[in-house]
XYZ file of C-alpha atoms in Angstrom:
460
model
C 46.891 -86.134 47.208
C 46.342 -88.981 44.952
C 48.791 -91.258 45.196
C 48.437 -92.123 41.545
C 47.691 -89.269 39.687
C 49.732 -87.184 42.379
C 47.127 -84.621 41.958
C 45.618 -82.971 44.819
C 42.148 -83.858 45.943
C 39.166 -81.934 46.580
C 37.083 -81.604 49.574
C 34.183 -85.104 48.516
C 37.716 -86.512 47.205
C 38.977 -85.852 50.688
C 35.510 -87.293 52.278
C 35.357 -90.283 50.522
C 38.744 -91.351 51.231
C 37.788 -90.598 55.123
C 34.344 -91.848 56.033
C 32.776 -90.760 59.012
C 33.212 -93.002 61.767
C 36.651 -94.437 61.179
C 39.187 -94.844 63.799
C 42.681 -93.996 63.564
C 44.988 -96.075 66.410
C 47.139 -93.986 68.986
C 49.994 -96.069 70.029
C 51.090 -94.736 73.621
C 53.932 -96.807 75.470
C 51.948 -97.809 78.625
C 50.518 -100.842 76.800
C 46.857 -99.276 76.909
C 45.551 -98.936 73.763
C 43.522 -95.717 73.128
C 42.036 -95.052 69.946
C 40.668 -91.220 68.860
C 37.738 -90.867 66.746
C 37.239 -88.142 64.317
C 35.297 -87.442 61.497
C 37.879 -86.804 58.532
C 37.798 -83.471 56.990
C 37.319 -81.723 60.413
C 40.617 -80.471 61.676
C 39.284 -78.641 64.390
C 36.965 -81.055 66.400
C 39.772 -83.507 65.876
C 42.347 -81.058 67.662
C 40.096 -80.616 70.457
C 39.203 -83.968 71.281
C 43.199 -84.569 71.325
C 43.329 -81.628 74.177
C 40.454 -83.559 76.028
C 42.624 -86.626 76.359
C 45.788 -84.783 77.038
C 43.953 -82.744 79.999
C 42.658 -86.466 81.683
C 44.835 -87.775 84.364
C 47.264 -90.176 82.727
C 49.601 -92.553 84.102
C 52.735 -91.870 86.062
C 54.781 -93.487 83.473
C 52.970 -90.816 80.795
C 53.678 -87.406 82.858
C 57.157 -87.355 81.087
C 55.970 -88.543 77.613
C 54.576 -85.825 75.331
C 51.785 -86.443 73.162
C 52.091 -84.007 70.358
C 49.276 -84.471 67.481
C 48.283 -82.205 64.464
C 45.771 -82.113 62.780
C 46.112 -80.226 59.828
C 44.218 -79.425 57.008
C 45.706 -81.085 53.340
C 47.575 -79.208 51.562
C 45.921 -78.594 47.867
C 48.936 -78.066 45.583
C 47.995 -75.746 42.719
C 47.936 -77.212 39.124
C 47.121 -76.187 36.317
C 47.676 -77.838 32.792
C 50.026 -76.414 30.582
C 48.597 -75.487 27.354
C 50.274 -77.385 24.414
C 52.109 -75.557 21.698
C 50.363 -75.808 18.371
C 52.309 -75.297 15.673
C 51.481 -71.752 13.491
C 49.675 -72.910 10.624
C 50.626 -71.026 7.451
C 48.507 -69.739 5.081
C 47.776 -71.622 1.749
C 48.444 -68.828 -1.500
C 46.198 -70.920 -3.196
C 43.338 -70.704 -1.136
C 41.381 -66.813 -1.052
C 40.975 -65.490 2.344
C 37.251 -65.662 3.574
C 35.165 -62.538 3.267
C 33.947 -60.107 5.878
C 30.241 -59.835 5.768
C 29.284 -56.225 5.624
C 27.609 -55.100 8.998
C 24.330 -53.177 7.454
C 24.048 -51.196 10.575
C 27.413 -50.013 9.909
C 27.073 -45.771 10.020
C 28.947 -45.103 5.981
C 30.452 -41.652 6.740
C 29.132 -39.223 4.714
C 31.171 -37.301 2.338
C 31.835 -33.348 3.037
C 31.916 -31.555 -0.235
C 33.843 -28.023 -0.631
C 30.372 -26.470 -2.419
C 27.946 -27.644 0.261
C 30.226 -25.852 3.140
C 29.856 -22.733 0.513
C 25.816 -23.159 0.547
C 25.483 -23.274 3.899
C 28.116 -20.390 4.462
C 25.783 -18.179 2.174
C 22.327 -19.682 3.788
C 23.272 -18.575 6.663
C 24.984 -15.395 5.642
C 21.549 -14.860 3.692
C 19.144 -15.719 6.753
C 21.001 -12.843 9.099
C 20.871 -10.165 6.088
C 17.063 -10.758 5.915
C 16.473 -10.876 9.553
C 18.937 -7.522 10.136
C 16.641 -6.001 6.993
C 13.505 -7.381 8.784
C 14.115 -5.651 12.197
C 15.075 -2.244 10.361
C 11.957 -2.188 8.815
C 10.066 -3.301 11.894
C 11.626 -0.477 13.897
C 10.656 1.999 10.664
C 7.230 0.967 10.549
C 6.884 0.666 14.289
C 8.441 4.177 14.929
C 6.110 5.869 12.351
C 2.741 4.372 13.995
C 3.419 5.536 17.427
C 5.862 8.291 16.549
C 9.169 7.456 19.653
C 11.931 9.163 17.698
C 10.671 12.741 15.901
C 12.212 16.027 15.645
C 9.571 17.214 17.139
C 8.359 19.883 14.508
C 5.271 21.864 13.891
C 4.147 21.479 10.679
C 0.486 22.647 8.916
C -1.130 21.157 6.534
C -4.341 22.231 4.202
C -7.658 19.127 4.004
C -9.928 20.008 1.576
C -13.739 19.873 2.031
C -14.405 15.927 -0.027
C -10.665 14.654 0.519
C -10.603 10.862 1.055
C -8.515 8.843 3.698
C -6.220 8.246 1.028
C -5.986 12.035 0.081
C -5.084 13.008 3.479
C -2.417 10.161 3.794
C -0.861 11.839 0.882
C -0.732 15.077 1.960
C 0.722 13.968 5.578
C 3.434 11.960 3.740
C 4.358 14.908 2.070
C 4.340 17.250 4.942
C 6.621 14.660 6.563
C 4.256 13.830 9.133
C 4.191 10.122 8.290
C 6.565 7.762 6.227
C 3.879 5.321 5.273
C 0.787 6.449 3.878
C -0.249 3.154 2.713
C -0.337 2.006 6.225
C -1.790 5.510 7.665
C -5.236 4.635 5.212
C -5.092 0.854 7.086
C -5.232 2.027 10.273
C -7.045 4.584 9.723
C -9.913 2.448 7.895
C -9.173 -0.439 10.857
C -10.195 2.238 13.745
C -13.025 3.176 11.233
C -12.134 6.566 11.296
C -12.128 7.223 7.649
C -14.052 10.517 7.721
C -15.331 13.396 7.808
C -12.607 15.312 8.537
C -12.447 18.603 8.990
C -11.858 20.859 6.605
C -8.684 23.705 6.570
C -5.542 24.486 8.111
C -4.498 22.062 10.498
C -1.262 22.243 12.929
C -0.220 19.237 13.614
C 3.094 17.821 15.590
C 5.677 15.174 14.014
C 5.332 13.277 17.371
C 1.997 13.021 16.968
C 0.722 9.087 15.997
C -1.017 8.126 13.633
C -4.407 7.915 16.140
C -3.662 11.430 17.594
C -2.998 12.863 13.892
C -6.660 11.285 13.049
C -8.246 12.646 16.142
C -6.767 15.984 15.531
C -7.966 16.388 11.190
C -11.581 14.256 12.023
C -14.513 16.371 12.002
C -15.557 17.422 15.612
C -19.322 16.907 16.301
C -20.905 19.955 18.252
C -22.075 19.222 21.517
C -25.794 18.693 21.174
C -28.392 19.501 23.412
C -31.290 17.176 24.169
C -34.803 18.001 24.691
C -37.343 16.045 26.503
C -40.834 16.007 25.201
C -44.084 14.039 26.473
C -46.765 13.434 23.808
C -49.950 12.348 25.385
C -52.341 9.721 24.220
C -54.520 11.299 21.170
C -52.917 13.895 19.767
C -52.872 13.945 15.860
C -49.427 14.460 13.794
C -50.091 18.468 13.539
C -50.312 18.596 17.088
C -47.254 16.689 17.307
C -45.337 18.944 14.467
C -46.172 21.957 16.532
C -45.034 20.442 19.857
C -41.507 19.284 18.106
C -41.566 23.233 16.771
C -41.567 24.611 19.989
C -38.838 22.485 21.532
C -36.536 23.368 18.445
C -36.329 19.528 17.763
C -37.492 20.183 14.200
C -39.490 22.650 12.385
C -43.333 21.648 12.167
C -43.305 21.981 7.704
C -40.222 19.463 7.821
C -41.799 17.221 10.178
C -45.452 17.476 8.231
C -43.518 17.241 4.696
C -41.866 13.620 6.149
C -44.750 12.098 7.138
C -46.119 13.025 3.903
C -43.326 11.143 1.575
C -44.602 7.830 2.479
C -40.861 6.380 3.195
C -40.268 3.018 4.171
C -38.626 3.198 7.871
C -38.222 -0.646 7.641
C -40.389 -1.844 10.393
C -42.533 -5.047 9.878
C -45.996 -3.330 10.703
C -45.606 -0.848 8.126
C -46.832 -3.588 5.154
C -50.323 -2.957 6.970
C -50.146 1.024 6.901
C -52.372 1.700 3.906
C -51.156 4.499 1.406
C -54.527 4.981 -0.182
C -55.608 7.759 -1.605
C -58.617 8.388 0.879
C -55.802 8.802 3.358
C -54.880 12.219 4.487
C -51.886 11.593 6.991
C -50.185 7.534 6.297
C -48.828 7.566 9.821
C -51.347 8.886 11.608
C -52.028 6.769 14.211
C -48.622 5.028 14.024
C -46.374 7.413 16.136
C -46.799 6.054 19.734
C -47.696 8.993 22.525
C -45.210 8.764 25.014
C -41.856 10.604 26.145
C -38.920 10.918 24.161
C -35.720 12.721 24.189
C -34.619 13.959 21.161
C -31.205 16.145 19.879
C -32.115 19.730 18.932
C -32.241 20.436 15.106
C -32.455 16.587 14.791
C -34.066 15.199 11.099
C -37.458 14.939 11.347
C -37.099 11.202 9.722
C -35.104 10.462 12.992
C -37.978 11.233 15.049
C -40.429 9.262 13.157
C -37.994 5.995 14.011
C -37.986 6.194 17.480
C -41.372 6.735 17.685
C -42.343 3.735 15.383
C -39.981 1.661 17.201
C -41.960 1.902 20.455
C -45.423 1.236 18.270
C -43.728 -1.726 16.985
C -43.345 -3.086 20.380
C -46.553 -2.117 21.576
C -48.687 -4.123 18.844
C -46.936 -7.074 18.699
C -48.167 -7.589 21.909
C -51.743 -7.771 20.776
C -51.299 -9.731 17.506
C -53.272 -12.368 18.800
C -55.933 -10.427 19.749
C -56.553 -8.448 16.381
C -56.932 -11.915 14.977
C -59.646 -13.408 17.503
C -61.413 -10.198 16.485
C -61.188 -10.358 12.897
C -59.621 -7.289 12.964
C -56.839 -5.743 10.746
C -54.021 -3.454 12.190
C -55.369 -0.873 10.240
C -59.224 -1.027 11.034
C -58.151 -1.886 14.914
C -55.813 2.011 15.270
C -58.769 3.708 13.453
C -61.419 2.184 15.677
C -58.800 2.737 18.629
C -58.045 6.473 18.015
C -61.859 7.280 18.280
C -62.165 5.543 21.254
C -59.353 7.570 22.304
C -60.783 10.552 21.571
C -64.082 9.789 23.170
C -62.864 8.496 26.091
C -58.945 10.315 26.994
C -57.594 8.841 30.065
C -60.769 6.886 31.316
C -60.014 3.325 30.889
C -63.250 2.094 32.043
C -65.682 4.105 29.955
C -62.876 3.293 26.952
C -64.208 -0.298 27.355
C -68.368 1.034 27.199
C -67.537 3.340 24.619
C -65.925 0.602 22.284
C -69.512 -1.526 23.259
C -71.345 1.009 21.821
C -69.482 1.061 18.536
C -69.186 -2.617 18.291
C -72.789 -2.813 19.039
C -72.941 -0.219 15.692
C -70.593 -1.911 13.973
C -72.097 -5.317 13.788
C -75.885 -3.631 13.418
C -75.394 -1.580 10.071
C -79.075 -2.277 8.922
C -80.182 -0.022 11.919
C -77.229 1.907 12.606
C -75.219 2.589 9.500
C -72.998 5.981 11.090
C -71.181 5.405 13.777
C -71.696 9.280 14.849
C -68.676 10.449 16.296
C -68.312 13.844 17.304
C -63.995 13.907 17.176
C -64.523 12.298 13.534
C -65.922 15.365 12.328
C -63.954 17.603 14.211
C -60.690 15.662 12.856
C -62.178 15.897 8.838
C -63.053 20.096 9.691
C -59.946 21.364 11.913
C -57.288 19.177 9.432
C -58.254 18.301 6.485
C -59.879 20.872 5.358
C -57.823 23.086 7.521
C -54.780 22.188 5.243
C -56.743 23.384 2.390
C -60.632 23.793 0.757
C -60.227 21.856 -2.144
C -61.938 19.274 -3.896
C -59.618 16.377 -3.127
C -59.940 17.310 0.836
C -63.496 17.536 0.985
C -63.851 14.236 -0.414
C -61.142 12.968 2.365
C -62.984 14.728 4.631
C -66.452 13.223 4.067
C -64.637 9.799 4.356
C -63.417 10.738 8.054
C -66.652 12.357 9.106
C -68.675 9.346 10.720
C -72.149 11.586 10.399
C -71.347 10.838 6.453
C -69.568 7.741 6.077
C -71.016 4.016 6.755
C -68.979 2.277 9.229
C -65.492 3.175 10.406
C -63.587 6.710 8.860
C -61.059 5.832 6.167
C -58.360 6.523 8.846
C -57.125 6.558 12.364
C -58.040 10.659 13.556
C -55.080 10.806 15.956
C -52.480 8.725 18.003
C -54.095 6.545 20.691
C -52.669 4.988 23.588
C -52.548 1.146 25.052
C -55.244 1.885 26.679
C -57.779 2.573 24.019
C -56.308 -0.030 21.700
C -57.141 -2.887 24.600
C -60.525 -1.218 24.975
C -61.123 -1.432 20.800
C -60.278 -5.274 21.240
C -61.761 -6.060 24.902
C -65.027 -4.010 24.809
C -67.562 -4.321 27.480
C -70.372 -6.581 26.565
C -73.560 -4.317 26.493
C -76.907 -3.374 24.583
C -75.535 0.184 24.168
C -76.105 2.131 21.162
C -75.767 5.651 22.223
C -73.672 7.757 24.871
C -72.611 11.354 25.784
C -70.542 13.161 28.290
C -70.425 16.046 29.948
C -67.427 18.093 29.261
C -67.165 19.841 32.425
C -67.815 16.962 35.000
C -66.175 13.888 32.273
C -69.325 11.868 33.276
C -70.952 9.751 30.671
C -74.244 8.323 29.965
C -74.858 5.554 28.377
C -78.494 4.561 26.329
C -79.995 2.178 24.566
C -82.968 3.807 22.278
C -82.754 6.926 20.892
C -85.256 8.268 23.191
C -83.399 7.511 26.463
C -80.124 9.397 24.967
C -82.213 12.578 23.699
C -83.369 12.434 27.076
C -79.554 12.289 28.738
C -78.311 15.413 26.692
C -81.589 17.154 27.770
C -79.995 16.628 31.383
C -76.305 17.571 30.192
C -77.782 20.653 28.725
């Protein structure tokens, strides 16, 4: 404690008062003076260094005496300063109070009207009519597309020959078959099944949906039969109306009278078909031998498509060719389709066939005809077949190569791949004359007129 302020004192207080190293005396009564050492502050090294002396052998006159020391720890009296009164100060009514400043995050409760509780009441009241309306009609709608609930009645109804999507709709609303016929003409144009449907008395089922009441009123197609047919390289469109005849395909007159009309089928080649005059059959030349299947009773300009088609792919693979040849598509099919019927099915005398025509060809000084036998035949067995008249003799002398200069106004049949390759990849020779013989197919090949008169002689 300070013995001043009579306040207690803290522990550096306490130290400072007590340096280390000071000495308090200990009086004893045998006149030797001991003194104990302790550092202040530390009551515990200072109670054991007390026992230490106690437990040394002391003097006889000490045994009796009793040393007691303690050390104790000061005492720290709790204080604490008593707050003066200050007197209440009273309020001057002269002076305003000072003003609150307004907090601006402060959250300004919002004011609840009577008629906004009443518009939200009817929003919602609103919202759950239209969804309750919505789901009824769903349901409706759904139900009369796929038919769940019905009474499961019979009912027959009458289609007319012409009647529309929309006509039938009608008359299935009316039956009661449907509720919606506005949405029985979106289906059925969204399935694309808007016709032809059959016509008469249909019995049909309420419980039938709307894609099993369409299958049941839409015309059925017959099951058609197909035919396979295999038209080999050179035969000429009558040859090919007769063969489509025979396999009920189409009649041969409907087939002849299409090729005839000079229709546009729509494929690119046909801007090089010529429609002259001196031509006797357009598309002749143009239908590419090979085998199709076709429907019975099919239409005749169905068959003419297909068979285009394949031409189409076949001779835009020799584009090129035509062109290092200076050859049009036309003048390259009419040089082919001789060549063809020369030469059927021999590849390699194609190829020395087409020299000796080329040879011709670029020699018209000394060899104006090219001389073809199946050129002839071609202008006698079908032009003039088809009638002896003035207009068909003059087509005819323009396919007959023992009267025209050069090449015939027109392909005489339908050749093959073979024969057009051989028309634009002839052999190279000096050949200006041939002939076969028809019962062994061997050829023979000449170069003056001589040497040929000389291989018929042998034929013969």
């Amino acid at each position: 404690m300070d013995k001043n302020n009579n306040l207690p004192l803290s522990d550096e207080q306490q130290e400072q008062q007590l340096p280390v190293g000071d000495t308090q005396p200990f009086e004893n009564t045998g006149g030797e003076d001991r003194t104990i050492a302790f550092e202040a502050g530390s009551s515990q090294e200072a109670s054991d260094l007390v026992d230490d002396i106690l437990a040394e052998e002391m003097p006889a006159q000490w045994e009796e005496e009793t040393v007691a020391v303690q050390v104790s720890e000061p005492e720290q009296d709790s204080f604490e300063p008593e707050e003066e009164e200050q007197p209440e100060e009273q309020p001057d009514e002269n002076v305003m109070p000072p003003v609150k400043p307004r907090n601006p995050f402060r959250r300004v409760p919002k004011r609840v009207y009577h008629r906004g509780r009443l518009f939200s009441l009817a929003y919602v009241l609103v919202t759950i009519t239209l969804c309750i309306f919505g789901s009824v009609m769903f349901l409706r709608v759904f139900n009369d597309v796929l038919a769940f609930i019905t009474d499961n009645r019979a009912i027959t109804i009458n289609i007319d020959e012409n009647d529309t999507t929309d006509d039938v709709a009608a008359k299935l609303k009316e039956a009661g078959l449907i509720k919606y016929d506005w949405l029985f003409s979106y289906v059925a144009k969204f399935e694309d099944a808007v016709g032809p449907y059959e016509a008469g008395e249909h019995t049909l089922n309420d419980n039938m949906n709307y894609m099993q009441l369409l299958n049941e009123i839409e015309k059925k197609e017959a099951v058609r039969e197909t035919v396979q047919i295999t038209f080999i390289e050179g035969l000429d469109i009558n040859e090919i109306a007769e063969l489509l005849e025979e396999n009920d395909v189409c009649s041969a007159d409907e087939f002849i009278e299409e090729v005839r009309s000079g229709s546009d089928y729509g494929f690119d080649f046909e801007a090089e078909i010529s429609h002259s005059s001196d031509i006797f059959y357009p598309l002749e030349g143009y239908l590419f031998p090979d085998t199709y299947e076709f429907y019975t009773n099919s239409a005749p300009a169905d068959i003419i498509v297909k068979m285009m088609r394949n031409f189409q792919n076949k001779i835009d693979t020799v584009q090129e060719l035509m062109t290092e040849m200076g050859l049009t598509q036309h003048q390259t099919i009419t040089l082919a389709s001789i060549i063809q019927a020369e030469a059927s099915g021999d590849p390699e005398n194609m190829k020395l066939v087409s020299s000796v025509y080329w040879n011709r060809l670029n020699d018209v000084e000394n060899y104006p005809m090219l001389q073809s036998d199946p050129t002839r035949d071609y202008a006698n067995s079908v032009i003039l077949m088809s009638g002896n008249n003035s207009a068909n003799q003059r087509k005819a002398s323009l396919y007959n190569t023992y009267e025209c200069t050069g090449l015939p106004a027109g392909p005489i049949c339908n050749p093959g791949m073979d024969a057009i390759m051989a028309a634009l990849q002839p052999e190279s020779t000096a050949y200006y004359y041939f002939c076969s013989n028809t019962r062994t197919g061997e050829f023979y090949y000449a170069e003056t007129l001589q040497a040929h008169e000389e291989n018929v002689d042998q034929i013969n």
